Short mmCIF file of C-alpha atoms in Angstrom, two decimals:
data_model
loop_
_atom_site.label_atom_id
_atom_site.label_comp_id
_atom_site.label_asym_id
_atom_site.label_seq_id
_atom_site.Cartn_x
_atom_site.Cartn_y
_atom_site.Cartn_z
CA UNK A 18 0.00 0.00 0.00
CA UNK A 19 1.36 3.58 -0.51
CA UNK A 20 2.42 5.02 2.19
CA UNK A 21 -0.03 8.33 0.99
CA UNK A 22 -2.56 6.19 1.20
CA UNK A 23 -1.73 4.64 4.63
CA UNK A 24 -1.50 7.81 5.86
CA UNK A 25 -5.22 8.49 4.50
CA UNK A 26 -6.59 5.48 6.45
CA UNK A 27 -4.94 6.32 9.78
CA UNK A 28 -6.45 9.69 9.67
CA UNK A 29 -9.59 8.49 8.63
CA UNK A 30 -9.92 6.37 11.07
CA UNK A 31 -8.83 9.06 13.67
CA UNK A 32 -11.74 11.07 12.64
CA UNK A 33 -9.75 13.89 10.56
CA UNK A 34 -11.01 14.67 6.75
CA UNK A 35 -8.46 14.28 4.55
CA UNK A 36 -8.15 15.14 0.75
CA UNK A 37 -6.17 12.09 -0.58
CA UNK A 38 -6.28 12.23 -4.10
CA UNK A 39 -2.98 9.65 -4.64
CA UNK A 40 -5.17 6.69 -3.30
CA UNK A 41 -7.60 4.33 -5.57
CA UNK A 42 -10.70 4.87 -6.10
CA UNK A 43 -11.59 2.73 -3.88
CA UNK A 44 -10.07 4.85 -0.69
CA UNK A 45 -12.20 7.70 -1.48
CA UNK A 46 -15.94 5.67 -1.65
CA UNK A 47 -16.29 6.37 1.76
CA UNK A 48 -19.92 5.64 3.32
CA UNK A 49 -21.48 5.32 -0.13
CA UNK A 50 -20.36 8.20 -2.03
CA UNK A 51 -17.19 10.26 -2.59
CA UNK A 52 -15.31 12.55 0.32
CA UNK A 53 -14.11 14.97 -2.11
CA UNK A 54 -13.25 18.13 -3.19
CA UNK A 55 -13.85 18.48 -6.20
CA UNK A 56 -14.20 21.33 -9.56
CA UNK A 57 -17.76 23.27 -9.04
CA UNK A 58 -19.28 23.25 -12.36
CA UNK A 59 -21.05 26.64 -13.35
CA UNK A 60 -24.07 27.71 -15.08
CA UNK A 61 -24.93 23.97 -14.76
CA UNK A 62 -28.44 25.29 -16.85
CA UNK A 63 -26.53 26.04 -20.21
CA UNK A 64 -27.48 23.48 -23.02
CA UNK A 65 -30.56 22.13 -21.72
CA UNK A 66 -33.19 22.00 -24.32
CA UNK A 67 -36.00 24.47 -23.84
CA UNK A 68 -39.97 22.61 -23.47
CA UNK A 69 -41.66 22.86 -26.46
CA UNK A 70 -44.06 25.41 -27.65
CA UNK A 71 -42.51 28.04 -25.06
CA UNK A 72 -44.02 31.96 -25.64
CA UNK A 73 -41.56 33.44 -23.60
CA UNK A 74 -38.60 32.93 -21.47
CA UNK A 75 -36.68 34.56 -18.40
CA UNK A 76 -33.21 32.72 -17.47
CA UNK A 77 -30.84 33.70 -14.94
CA UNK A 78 -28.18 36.77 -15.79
CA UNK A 79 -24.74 35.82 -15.12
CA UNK A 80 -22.62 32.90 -14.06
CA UNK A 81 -22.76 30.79 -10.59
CA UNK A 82 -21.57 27.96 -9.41
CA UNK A 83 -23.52 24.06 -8.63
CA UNK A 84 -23.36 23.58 -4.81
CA UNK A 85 -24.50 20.20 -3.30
CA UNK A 86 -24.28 17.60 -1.11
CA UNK A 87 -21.17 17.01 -0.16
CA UNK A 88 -19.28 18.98 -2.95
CA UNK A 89 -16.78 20.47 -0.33
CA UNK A 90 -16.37 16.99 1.33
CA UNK A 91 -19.26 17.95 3.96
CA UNK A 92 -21.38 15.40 4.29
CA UNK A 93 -24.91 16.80 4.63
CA UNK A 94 -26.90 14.52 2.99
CA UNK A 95 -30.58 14.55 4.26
CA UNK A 96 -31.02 17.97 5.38
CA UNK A 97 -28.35 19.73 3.70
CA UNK A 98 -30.60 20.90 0.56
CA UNK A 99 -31.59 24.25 1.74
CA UNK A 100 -27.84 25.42 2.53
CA UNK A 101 -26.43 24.28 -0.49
CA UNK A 102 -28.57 26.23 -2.76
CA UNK A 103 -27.91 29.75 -0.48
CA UNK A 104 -24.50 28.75 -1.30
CA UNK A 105 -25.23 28.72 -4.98
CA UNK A 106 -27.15 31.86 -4.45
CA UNK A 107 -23.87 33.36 -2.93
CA UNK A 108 -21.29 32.38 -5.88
CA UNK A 109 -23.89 34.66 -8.26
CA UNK A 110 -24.02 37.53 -5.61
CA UNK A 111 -19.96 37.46 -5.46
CA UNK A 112 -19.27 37.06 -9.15
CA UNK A 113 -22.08 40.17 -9.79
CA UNK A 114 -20.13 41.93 -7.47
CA UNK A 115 -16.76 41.16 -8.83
CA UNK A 116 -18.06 42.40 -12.06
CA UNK A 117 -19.30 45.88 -10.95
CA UNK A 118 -15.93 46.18 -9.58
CA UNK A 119 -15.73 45.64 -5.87
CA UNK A 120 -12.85 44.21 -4.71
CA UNK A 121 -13.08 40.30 -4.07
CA UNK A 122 -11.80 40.42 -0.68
CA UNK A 123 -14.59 42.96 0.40
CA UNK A 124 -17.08 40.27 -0.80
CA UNK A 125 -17.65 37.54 2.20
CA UNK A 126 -16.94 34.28 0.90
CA UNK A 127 -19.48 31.69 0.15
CA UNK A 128 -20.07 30.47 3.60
CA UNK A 129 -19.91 26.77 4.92
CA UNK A 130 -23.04 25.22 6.36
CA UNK A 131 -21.35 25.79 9.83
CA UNK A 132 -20.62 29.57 8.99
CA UNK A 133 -24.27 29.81 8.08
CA UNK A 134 -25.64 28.23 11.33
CA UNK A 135 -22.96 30.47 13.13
CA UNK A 136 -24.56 33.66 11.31
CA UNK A 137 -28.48 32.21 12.36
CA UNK A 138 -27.26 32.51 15.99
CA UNK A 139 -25.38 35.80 15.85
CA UNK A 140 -28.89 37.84 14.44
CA UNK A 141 -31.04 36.24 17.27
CA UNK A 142 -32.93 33.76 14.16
CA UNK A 143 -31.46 30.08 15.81
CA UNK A 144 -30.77 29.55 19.91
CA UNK A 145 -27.41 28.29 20.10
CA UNK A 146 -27.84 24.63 20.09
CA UNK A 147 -28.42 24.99 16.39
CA UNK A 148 -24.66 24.83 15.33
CA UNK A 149 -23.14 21.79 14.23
CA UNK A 150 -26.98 20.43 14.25
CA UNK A 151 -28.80 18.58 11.20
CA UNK A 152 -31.55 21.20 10.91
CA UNK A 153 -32.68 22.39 8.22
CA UNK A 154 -32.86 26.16 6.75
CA UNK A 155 -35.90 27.39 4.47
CA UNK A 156 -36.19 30.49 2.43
CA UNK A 157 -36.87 32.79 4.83
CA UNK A 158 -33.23 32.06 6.62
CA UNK A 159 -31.64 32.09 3.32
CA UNK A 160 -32.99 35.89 2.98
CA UNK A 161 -31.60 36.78 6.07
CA UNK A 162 -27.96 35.18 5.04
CA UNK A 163 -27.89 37.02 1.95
CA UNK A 164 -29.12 40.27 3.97
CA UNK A 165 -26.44 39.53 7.10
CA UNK A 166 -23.34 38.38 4.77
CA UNK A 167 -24.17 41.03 1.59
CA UNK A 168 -25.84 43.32 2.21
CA UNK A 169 -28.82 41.98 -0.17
CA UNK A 170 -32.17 42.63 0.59
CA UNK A 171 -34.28 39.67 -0.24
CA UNK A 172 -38.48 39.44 -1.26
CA UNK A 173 -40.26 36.33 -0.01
CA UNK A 174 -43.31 35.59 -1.88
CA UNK A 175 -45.73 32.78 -0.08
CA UNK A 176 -47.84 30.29 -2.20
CA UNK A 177 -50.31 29.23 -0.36
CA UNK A 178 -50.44 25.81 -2.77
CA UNK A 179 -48.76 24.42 -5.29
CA UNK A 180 -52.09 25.32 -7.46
CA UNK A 181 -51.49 29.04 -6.87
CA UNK A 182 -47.90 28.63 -8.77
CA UNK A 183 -49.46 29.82 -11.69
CA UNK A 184 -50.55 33.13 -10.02
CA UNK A 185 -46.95 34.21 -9.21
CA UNK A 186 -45.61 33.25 -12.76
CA UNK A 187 -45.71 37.25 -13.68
CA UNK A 188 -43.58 37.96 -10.39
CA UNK A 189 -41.01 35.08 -11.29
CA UNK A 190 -41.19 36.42 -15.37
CA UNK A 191 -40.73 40.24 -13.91
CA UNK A 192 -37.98 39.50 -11.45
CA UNK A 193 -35.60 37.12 -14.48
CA UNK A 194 -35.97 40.01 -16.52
CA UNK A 195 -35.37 42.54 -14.18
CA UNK A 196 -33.08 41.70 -12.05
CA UNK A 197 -32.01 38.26 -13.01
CA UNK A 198 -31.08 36.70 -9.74
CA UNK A 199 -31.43 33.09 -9.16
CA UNK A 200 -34.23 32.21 -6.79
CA UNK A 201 -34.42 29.51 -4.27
CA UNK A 202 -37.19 27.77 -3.22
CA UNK A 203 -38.71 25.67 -0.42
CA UNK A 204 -41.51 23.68 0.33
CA UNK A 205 -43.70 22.27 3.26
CA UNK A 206 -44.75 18.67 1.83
CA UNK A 207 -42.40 19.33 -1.10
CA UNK A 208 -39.03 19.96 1.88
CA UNK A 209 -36.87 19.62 -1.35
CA UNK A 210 -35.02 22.82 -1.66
CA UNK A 211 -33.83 23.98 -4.93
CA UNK A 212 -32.74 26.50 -6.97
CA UNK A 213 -35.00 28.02 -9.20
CA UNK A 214 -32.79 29.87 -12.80
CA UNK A 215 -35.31 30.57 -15.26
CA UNK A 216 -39.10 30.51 -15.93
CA UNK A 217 -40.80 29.64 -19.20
CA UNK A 218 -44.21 29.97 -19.91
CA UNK A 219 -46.42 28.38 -22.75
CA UNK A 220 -49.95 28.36 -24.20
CA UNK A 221 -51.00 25.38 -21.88
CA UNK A 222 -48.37 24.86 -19.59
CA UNK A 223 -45.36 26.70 -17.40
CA UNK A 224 -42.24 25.77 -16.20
CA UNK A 225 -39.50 26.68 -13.49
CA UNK A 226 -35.97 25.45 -14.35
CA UNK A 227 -34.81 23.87 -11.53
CA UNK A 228 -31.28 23.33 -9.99
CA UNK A 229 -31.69 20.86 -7.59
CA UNK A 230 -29.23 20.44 -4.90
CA UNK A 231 -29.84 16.67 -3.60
CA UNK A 232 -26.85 15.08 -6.36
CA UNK A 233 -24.13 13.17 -4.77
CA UNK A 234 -20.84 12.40 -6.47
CA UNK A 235 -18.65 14.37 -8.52
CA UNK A 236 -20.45 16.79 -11.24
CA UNK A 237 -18.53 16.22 -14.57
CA UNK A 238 -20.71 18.04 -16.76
CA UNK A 239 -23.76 19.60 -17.80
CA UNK A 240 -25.12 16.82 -19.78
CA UNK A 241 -24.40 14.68 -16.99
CA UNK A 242 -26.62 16.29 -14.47
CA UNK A 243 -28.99 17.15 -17.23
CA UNK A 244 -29.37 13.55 -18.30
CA UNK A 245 -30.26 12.72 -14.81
CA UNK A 246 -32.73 14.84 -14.01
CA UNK A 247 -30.87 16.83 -11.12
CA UNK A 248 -31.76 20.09 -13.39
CA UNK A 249 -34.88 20.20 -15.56
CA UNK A 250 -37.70 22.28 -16.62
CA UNK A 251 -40.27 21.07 -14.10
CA UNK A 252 -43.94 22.24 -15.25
CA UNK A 253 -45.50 23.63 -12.71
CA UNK A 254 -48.22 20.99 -12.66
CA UNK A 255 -45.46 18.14 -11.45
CA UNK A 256 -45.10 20.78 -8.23
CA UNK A 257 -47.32 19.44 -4.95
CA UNK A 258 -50.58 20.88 -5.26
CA UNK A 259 -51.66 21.09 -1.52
CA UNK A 260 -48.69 22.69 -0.04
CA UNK A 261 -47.25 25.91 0.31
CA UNK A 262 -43.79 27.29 -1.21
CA UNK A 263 -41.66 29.59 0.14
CA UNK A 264 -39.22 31.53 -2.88
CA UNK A 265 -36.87 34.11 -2.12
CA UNK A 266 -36.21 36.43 -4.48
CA UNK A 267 -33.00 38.49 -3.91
CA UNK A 268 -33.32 41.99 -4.79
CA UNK A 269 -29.92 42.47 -6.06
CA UNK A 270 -29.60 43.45 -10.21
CA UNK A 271 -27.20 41.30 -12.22
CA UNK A 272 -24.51 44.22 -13.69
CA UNK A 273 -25.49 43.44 -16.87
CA UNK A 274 -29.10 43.92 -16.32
CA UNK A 275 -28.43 47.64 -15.41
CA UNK A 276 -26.08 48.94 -18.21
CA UNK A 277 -30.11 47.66 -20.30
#
């Protein structure tokens, strides 16, 4: 055995993470998926075939990056959803920034799902036994991360249903062509957080794309997520019908969208 790879298993088995990227395959399948660090992909959306018979569409302005589970070796798996898309939510509000010219290292970086709970319990939103727990964080908390860590105010918008959808479509159309800022949303029944990039809307039907957070394993490409479903147009008939959403719409305006 190398002795890199030794090394990994001692440490392992002391409890401490380690990035071992000399040692097999094998090494690295730890409890059923990979503890890596791996590449974040960006603008996972691009290339993904638009529904048919769309009237008009609203995408996303800008570039951000796919967080999930475990994509910084974190294991979070189960209730991790809802902090991985803020995260995604904070790689667009850093590279917008970037691009209007502040300085990177005035920009907090994206947090962890520690720093986040940390942040909760510092505004008076979590008691302290929160940290370093498996709970889980909705829209509203994701508006007051964005609002805490950068300065961006944030408009939540309640569905009562899933049927109601349909009555928000103008807000979700208005704010991608606005402002384009990605949106996250969360549901009661439907606890599956997830990124929302781009609305399209039809003569029978609608659609949110979705960038869902719950993928495991290494992203390679676009196509790969794509092809498994982990981002999709999802009409808004395939949404739960009897329970409520939860989006949060930041109110921050992509650089691009302003020099319009």
């Amino acid at each position: 055995m190398r002795l890199s790879c030794l090394l990994g298993w001692i440490l392992l088995w002391l409890g401490t993470t380690v990035w071992c990227w000399a040692c097999p395959a094998d090494v690295r399948d730890m409890g059923g998926g990979k503890d890596y660090k791996a590449r974040l992909l960006s603008n996972v959306h691009e290339g993904l075939p638009l529904p048919d018979n769309t009237t008009e569409v609203q995408l996303v302005t800008g570039q951000y990056l796919y967080y999930h589970y475990g994509c910084d070796g974190f294991d979070d798996r189960g209730w991790g959803c809802g902090y991985r898309t803020l995260m995604t939510l904070c790689s667009w509000i850093r590279d917008q920034k970037s691009r209007s010219g502040t300085d990177p290292t005035d920009s907090h970086p994206v947090p962890s799902n520690r720093q986040i709970q940390e942040t909760l319990v510092k505004i008076g939103d979590k008691e302290s036994n929160f940290i370093d727990s498996r709970q889980w964080i909705g829209s509203v908390e994701v508006g007051y991360i964005l609002d805490s860590l950068y300065d961006v105010p944030c408009k939540i918008v309640h569905v009562n249903s899933g049927v109601e959808l349909k009555n928000n479509l103008k807000t979700l159309l208005d704010h991608f062509k606005n402002r384009g800022a990605p949106v996250m949303m969360g549901g009661e029944t439907d606890v599956s957080s997830k990124g929302i990039m781009g609305v399209a809307e039809g003569p029978t039907e609608a659609y949110l794309l979705v960038v869902d957070p719950h993928f495991w394993g290494e992203g390679k490409s676009n196509n790969q997520l794509q092809g498994a479903g982990w981002v999709k147009w999802q009409a808004l008939s395939d949404f739960h019908m009897t329970t409520f959403y939860n989006l949060c719409l930041p109110q921050f305006t992509a650089v691009s969208r302003k020099e319009q």
